[in-house]
GROMACS .gro file of C-alpha atoms in nm:
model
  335
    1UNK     CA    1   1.517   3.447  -1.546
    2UNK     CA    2   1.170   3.298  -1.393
    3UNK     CA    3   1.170   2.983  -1.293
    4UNK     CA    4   0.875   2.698  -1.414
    5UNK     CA    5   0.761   2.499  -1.117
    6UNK     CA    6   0.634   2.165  -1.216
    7UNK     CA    7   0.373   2.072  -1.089
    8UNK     CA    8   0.339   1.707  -1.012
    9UNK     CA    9   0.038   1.504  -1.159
   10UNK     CA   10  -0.176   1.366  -0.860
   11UNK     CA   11  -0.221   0.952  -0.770
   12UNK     CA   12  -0.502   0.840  -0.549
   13UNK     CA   13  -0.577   0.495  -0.436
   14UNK     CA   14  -0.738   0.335  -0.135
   15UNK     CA   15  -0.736   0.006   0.102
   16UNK     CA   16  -1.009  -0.107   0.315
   17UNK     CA   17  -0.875  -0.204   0.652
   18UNK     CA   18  -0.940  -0.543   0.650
   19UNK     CA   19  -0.684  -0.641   0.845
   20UNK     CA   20  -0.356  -0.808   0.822
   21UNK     CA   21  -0.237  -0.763   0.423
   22UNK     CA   22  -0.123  -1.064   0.211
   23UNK     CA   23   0.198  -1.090   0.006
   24UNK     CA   24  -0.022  -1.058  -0.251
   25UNK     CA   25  -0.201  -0.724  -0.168
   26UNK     CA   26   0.189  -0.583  -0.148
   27UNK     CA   27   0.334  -0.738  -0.476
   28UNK     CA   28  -0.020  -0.650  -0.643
   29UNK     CA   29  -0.068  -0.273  -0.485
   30UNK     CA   30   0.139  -0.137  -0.208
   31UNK     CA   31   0.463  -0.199  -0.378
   32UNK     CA   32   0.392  -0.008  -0.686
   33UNK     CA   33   0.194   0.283  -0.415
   34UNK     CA   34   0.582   0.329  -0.280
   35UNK     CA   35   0.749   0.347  -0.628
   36UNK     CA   36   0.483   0.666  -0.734
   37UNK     CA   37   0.569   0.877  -0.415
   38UNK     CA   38   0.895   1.014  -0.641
   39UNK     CA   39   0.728   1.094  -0.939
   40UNK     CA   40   0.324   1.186  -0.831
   41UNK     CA   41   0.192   1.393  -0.631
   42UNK     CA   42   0.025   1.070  -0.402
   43UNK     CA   43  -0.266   1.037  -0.173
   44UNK     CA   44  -0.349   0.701  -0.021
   45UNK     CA   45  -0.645   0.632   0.172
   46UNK     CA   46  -0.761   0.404   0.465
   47UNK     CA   47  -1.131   0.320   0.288
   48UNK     CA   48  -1.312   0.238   0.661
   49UNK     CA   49  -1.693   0.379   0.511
   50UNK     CA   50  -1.619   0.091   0.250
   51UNK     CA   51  -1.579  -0.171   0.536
   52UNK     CA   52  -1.901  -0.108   0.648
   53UNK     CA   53  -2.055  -0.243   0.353
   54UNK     CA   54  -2.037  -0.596   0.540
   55UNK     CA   55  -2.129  -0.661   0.942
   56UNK     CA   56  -1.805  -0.612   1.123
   57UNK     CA   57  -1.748  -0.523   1.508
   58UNK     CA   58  -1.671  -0.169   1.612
   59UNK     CA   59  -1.357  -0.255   1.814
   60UNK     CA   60  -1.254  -0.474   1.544
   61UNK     CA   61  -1.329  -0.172   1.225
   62UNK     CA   62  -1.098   0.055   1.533
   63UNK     CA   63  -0.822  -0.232   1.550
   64UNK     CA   64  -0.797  -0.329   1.184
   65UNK     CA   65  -0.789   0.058   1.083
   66UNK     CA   66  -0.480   0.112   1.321
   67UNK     CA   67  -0.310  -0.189   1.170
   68UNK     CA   68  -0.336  -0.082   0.780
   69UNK     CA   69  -0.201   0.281   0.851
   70UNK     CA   70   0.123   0.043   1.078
   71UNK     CA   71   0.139  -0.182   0.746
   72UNK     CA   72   0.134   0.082   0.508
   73UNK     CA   73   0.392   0.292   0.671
   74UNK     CA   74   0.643   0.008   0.757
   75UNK     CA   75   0.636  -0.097   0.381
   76UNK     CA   76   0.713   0.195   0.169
   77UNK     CA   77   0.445   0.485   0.234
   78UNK     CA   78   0.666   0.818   0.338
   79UNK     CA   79   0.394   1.038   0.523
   80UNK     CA   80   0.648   1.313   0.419
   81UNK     CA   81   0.629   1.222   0.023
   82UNK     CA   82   0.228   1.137   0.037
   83UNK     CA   83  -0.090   1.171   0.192
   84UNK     CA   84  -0.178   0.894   0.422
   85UNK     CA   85  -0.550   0.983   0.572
   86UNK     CA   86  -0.881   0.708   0.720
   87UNK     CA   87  -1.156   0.783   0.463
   88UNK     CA   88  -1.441   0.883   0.761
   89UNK     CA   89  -1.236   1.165   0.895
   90UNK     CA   90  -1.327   1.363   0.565
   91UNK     CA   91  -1.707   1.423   0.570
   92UNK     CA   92  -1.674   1.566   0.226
   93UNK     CA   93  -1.624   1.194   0.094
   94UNK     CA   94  -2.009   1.141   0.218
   95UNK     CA   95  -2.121   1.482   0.112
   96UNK     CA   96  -1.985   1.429  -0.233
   97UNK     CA   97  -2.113   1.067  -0.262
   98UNK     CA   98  -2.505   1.197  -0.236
   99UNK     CA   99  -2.395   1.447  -0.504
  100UNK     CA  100  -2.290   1.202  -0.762
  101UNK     CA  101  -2.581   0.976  -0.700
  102UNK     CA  102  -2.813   1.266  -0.775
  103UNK     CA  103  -2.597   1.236  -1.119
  104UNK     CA  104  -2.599   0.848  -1.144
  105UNK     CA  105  -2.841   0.681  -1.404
  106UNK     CA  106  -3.033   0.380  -1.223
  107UNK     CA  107  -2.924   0.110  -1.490
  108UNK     CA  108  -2.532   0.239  -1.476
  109UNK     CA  109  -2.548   0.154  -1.083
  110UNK     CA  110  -2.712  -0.211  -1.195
  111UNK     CA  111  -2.424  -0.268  -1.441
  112UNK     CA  112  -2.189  -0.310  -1.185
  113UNK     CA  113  -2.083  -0.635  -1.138
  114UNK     CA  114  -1.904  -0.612  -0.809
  115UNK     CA  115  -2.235  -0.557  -0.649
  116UNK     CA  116  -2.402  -0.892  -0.830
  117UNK     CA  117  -2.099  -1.082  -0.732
  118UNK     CA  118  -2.081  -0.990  -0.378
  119UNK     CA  119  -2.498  -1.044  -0.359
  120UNK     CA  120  -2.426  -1.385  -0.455
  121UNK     CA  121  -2.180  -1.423  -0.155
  122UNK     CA  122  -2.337  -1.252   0.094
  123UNK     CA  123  -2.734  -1.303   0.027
  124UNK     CA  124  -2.794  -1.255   0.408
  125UNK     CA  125  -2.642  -0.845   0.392
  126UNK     CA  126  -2.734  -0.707   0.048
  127UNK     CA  127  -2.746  -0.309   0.127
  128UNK     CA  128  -2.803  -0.007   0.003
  129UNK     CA  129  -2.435   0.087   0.099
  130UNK     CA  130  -2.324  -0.204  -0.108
  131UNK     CA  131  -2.507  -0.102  -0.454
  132UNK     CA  132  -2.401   0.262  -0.413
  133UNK     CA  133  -2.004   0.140  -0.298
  134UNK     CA  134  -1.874   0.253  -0.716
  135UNK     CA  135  -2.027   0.599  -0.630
  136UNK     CA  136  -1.857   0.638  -0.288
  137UNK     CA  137  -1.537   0.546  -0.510
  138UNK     CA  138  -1.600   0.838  -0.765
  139UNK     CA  139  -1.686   1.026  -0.498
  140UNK     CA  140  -1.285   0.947  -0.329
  141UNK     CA  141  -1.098   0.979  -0.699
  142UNK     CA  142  -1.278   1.302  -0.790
  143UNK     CA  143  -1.235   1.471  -0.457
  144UNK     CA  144  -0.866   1.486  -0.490
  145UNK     CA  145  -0.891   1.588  -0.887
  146UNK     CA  146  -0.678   1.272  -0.960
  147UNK     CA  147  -0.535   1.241  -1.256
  148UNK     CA  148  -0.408   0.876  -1.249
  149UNK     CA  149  -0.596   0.596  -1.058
  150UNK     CA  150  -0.399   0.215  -0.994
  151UNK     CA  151  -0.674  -0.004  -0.998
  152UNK     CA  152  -0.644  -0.362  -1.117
  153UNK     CA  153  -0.892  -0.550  -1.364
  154UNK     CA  154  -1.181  -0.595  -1.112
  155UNK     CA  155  -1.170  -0.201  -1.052
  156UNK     CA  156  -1.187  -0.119  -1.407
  157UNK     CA  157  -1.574  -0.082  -1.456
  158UNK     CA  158  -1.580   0.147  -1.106
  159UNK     CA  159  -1.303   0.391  -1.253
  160UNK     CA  160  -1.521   0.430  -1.553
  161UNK     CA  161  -1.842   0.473  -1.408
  162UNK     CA  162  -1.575   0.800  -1.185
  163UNK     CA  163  -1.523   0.931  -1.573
  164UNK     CA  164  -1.829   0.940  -1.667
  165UNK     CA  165  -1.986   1.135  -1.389
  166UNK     CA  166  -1.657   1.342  -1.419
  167UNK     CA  167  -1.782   1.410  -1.749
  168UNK     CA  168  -2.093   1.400  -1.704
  169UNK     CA  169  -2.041   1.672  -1.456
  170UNK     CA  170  -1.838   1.898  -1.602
  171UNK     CA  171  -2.054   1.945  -1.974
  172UNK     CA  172  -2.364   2.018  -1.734
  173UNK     CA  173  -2.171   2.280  -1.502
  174UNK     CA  174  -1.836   2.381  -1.674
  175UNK     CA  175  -1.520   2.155  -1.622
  176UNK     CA  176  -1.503   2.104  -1.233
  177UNK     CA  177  -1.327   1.767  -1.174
  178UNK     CA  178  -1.026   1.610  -1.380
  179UNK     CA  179  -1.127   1.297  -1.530
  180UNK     CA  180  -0.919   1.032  -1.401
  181UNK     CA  181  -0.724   0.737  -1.586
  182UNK     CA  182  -0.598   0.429  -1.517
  183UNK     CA  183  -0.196   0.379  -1.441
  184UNK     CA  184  -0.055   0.099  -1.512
  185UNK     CA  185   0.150  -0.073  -1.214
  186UNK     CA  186   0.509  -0.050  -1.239
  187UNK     CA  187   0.579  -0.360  -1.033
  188UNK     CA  188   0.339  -0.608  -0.876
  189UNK     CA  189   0.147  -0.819  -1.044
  190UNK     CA  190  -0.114  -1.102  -0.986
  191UNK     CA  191   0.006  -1.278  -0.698
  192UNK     CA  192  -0.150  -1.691  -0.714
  193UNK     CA  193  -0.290  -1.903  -0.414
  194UNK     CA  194   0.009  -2.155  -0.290
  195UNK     CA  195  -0.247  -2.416  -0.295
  196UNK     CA  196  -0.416  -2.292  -0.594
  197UNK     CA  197  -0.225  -2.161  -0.844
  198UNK     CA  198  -0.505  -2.086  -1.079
  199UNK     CA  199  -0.645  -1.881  -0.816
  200UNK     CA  200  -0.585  -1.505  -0.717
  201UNK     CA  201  -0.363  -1.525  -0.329
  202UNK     CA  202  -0.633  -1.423  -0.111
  203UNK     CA  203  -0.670  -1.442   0.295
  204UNK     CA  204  -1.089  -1.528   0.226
  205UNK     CA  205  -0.874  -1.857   0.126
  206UNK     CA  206  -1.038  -2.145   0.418
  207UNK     CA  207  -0.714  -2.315   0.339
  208UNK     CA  208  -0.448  -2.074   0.550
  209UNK     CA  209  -0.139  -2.276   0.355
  210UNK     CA  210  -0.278  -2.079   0.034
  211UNK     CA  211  -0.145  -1.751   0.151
  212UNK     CA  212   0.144  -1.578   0.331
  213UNK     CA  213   0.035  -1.260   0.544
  214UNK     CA  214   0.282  -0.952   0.550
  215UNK     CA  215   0.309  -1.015   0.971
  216UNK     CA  216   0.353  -1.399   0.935
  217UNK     CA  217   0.632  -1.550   1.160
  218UNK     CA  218   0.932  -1.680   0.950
  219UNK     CA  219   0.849  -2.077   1.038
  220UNK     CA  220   0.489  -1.980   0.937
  221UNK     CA  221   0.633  -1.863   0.585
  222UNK     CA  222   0.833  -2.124   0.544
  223UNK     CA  223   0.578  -2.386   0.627
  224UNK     CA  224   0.355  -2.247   0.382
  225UNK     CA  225   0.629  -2.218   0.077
  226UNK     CA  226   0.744  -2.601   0.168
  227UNK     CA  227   0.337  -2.701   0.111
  228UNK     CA  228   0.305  -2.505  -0.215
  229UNK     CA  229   0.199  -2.686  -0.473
  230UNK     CA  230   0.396  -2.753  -0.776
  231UNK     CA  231   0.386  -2.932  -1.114
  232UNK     CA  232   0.515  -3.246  -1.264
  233UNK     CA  233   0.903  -3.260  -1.358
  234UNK     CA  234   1.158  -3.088  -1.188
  235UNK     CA  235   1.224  -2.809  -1.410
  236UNK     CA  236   1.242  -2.484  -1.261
  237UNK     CA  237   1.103  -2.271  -1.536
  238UNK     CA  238   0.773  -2.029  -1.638
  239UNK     CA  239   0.530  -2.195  -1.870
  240UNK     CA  240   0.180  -2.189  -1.903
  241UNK     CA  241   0.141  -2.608  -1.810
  242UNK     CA  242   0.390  -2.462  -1.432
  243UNK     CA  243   0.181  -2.225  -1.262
  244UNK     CA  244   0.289  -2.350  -0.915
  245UNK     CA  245   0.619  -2.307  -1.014
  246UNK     CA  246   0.559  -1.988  -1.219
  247UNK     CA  247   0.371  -1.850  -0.945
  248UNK     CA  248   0.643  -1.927  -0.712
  249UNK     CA  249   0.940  -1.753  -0.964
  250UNK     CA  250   0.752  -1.475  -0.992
  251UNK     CA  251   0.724  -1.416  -0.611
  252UNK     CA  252   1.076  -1.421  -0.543
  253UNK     CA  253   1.136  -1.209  -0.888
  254UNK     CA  254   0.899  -0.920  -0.730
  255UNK     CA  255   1.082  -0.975  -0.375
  256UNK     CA  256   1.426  -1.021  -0.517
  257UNK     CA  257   1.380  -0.746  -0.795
  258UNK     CA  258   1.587  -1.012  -1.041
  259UNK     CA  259   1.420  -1.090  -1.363
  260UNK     CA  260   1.229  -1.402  -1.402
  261UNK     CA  261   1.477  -1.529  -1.679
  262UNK     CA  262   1.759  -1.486  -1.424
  263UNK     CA  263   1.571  -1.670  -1.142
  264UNK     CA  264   1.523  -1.939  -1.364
  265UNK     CA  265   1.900  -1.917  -1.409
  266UNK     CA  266   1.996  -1.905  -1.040
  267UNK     CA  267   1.752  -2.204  -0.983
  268UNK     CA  268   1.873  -2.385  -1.296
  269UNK     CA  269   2.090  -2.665  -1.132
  270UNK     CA  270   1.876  -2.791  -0.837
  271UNK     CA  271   1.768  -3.131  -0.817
  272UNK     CA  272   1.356  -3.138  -0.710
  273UNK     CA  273   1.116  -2.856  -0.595
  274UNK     CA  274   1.177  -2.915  -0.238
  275UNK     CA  275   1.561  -2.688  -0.220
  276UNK     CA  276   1.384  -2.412  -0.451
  277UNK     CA  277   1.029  -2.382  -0.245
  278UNK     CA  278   1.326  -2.320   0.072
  279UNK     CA  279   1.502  -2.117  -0.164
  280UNK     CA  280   1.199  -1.883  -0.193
  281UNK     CA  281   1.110  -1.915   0.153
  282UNK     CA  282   1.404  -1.708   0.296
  283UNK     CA  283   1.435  -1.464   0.026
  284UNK     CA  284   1.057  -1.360   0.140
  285UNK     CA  285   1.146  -1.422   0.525
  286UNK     CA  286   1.408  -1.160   0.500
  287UNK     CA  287   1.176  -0.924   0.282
  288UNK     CA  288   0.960  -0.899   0.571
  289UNK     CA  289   1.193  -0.914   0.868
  290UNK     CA  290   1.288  -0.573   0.895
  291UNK     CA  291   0.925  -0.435   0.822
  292UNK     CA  292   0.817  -0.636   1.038
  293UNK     CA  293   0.986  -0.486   1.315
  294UNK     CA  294   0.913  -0.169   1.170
  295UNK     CA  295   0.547  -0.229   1.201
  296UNK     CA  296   0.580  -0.363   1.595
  297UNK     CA  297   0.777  -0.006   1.612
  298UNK     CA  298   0.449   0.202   1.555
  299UNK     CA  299   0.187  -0.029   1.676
  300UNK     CA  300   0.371   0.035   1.994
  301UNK     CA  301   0.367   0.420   1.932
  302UNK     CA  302  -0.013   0.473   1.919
  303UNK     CA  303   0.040   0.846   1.992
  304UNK     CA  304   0.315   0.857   1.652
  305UNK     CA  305   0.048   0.699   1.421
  306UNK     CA  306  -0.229   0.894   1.500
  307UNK     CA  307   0.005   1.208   1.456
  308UNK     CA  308   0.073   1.104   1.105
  309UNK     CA  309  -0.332   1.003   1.028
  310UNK     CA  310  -0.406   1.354   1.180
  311UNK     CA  311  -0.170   1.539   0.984
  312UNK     CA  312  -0.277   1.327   0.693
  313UNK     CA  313  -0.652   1.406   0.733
  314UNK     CA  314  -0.588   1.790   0.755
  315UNK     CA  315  -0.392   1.810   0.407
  316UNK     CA  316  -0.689   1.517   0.287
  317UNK     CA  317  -0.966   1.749   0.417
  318UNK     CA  318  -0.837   2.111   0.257
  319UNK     CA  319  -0.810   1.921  -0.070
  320UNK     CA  320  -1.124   1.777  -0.064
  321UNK     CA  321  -1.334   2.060   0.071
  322UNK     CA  322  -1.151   2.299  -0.246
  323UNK     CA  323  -1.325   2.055  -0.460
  324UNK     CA  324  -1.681   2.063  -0.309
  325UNK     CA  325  -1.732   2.407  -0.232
  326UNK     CA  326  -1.641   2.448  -0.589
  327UNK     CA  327  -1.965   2.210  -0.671
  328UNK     CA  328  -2.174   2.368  -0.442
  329UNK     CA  329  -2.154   2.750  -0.596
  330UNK     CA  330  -2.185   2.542  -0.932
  331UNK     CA  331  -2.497   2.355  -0.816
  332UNK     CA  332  -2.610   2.680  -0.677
  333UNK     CA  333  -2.662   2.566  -0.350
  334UNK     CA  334  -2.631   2.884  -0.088
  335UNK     CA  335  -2.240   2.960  -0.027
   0.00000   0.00000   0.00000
């Protein structure tokens, strides 16, 4: 009797290397990456002709490239269960991008508001490279023929401006790309500022108490959980008039993997914030330790991690050129 192979459905999703990741960037993204390896077929990409967008040092773009493919490997991507690849070492990314804007409407590429809100923040740099940054992004989904795209809220709008040109490709040259949708995390969540707590966590923070980065040292960590703020009362529950402590029960619920109602539980008889912010504090500490030492394990193998970007790039770069030598007959440019 003949067998059915099932074939997985295929994830795609991309960082910029922007350097060291917050807890936040794992509870909100890189935890839920590791989760889909099982069930998805999953390629993950170091976004580098995205960091360009903004002025930043070559050695430093080199550096900060190195230390996301480290981070991403020491928690939870398997370079034998997905592809792990640097976004410039596959031209057809580029090639594809100038395609799509030759099928981008002018007013579609105004709509997005990314590129209005990061005008307003960086007046002094407002590109080209910048405006077209939502095509470059179709361009990376649609390469891959993704089916299924994490992306949270402030993605949205870029993932549907990828349909559309899937779309609008395919009814002008026959179906060519899969038009991607949006999956919805299985873990993560919105991870708030320490100081903040109506704020996303975020390392642009000035105020470095606000966030707690994946390679901080454990008296770093717990200096920064002791200053969180809080609320008024002592109560150690979720509730819309808590979000300090709400914030903080739902970062050890993601790092503990216990329900929020049982946190709530376990926290239920201590007297004042201070035992529960130290509480929090080691439970995060020994998250980290071992990836930690992990990521000190390849960033002292240079020759291993390139190995595993190079072998990632080749499997990156078949896929992607199967996709645009497939637009190029279609386009009818000369095979």
């Amino acid at each position: 009797m003949e067998e059915t192979i099932q074939t997985k459905k295929t994830v795609f999703s991309a960082i910029q290397p922007s350097g060291k990741m917050t807890l936040g960037n794992y509870l909100g993204a890189v935890k839920n990456w590791a989760l889909l390896q099982d069930e998805y077929e999953c390629i993950y990409s170091i976004a580098d002709l995205h960091a360009v967008t903004i002025d930043i040092e070559p050695a430093v773009l080199r550096g900060n490239t190195l230390e996301m493919a480290a981070q991403l490997l020491a928690f939870g991507i398997d370079p034998e269960r997905s592809t792990l690849f640097v976004q410039s070492q596959v031209p057809a990314h580029a090639e594809l991008t100038w395609i799509l804007n030759c099928h981008t409407y002018l007013g579609e590429a105004k709509r997005m508001t990314q590129f209005k809100d990061k005008s307003k923040r960086h007046p002094e740099n407002v590109n080209v490279g910048l405006f077209d940054y939502p095509i470059l992004q179709a361009a990376d989904i649609l390469l891959y023929q993704a089916h299924f795209v994490p992306v949270g809220k402030d993605q949205k709008q870029h993932l549907e401006l990828s349909r559309d040109l899937a779309l609008r490709f395919n009814n002008k040259y026959s179906p060519t790309f899969v038009v991607p949708e949006v999956l919805t995390p299985k873990a993560g969540g919105k991870v708030m500022s320490l100081s903040e707590p109506a704020a996303k966590m975020s390392k642009s923070d000035p105020n470095e108490n606000a966030y707690i980065l994946l390679l901080d040292e454990p008296a770093a960590v717990m200096r920064k959980f002791k200053r969180a703020v809080t609320d008024s009362g002592s109560s150690i529950t979720a509730a819309p008039d808590k979000p300090g402590v709400t914030n903080l029960l739902t970062i050890y619920s993601a790092i503990s993997g216990k329900t929020v109602a049982a946190a709530e539980k376990e926290f239920a008889g201590l007297q004042g914030y201070g035992e529960f912010k130290a509480a929090v504090a080691d439970a995060v500490i020994e998250f980290l330790r071992p990836r930690q030492l992990e990521y000190k394990k390849l960033m002292n193998d240079k020759a291993y991690l390139t190995e595993i970007l190079s072998r990632g790039r080749e499997k990156a770069a078949y896929a992607a050129r199967k996709t645009l030598s497939k637009v190029y007959r279609k386009m009818g440019f000369l095979q």
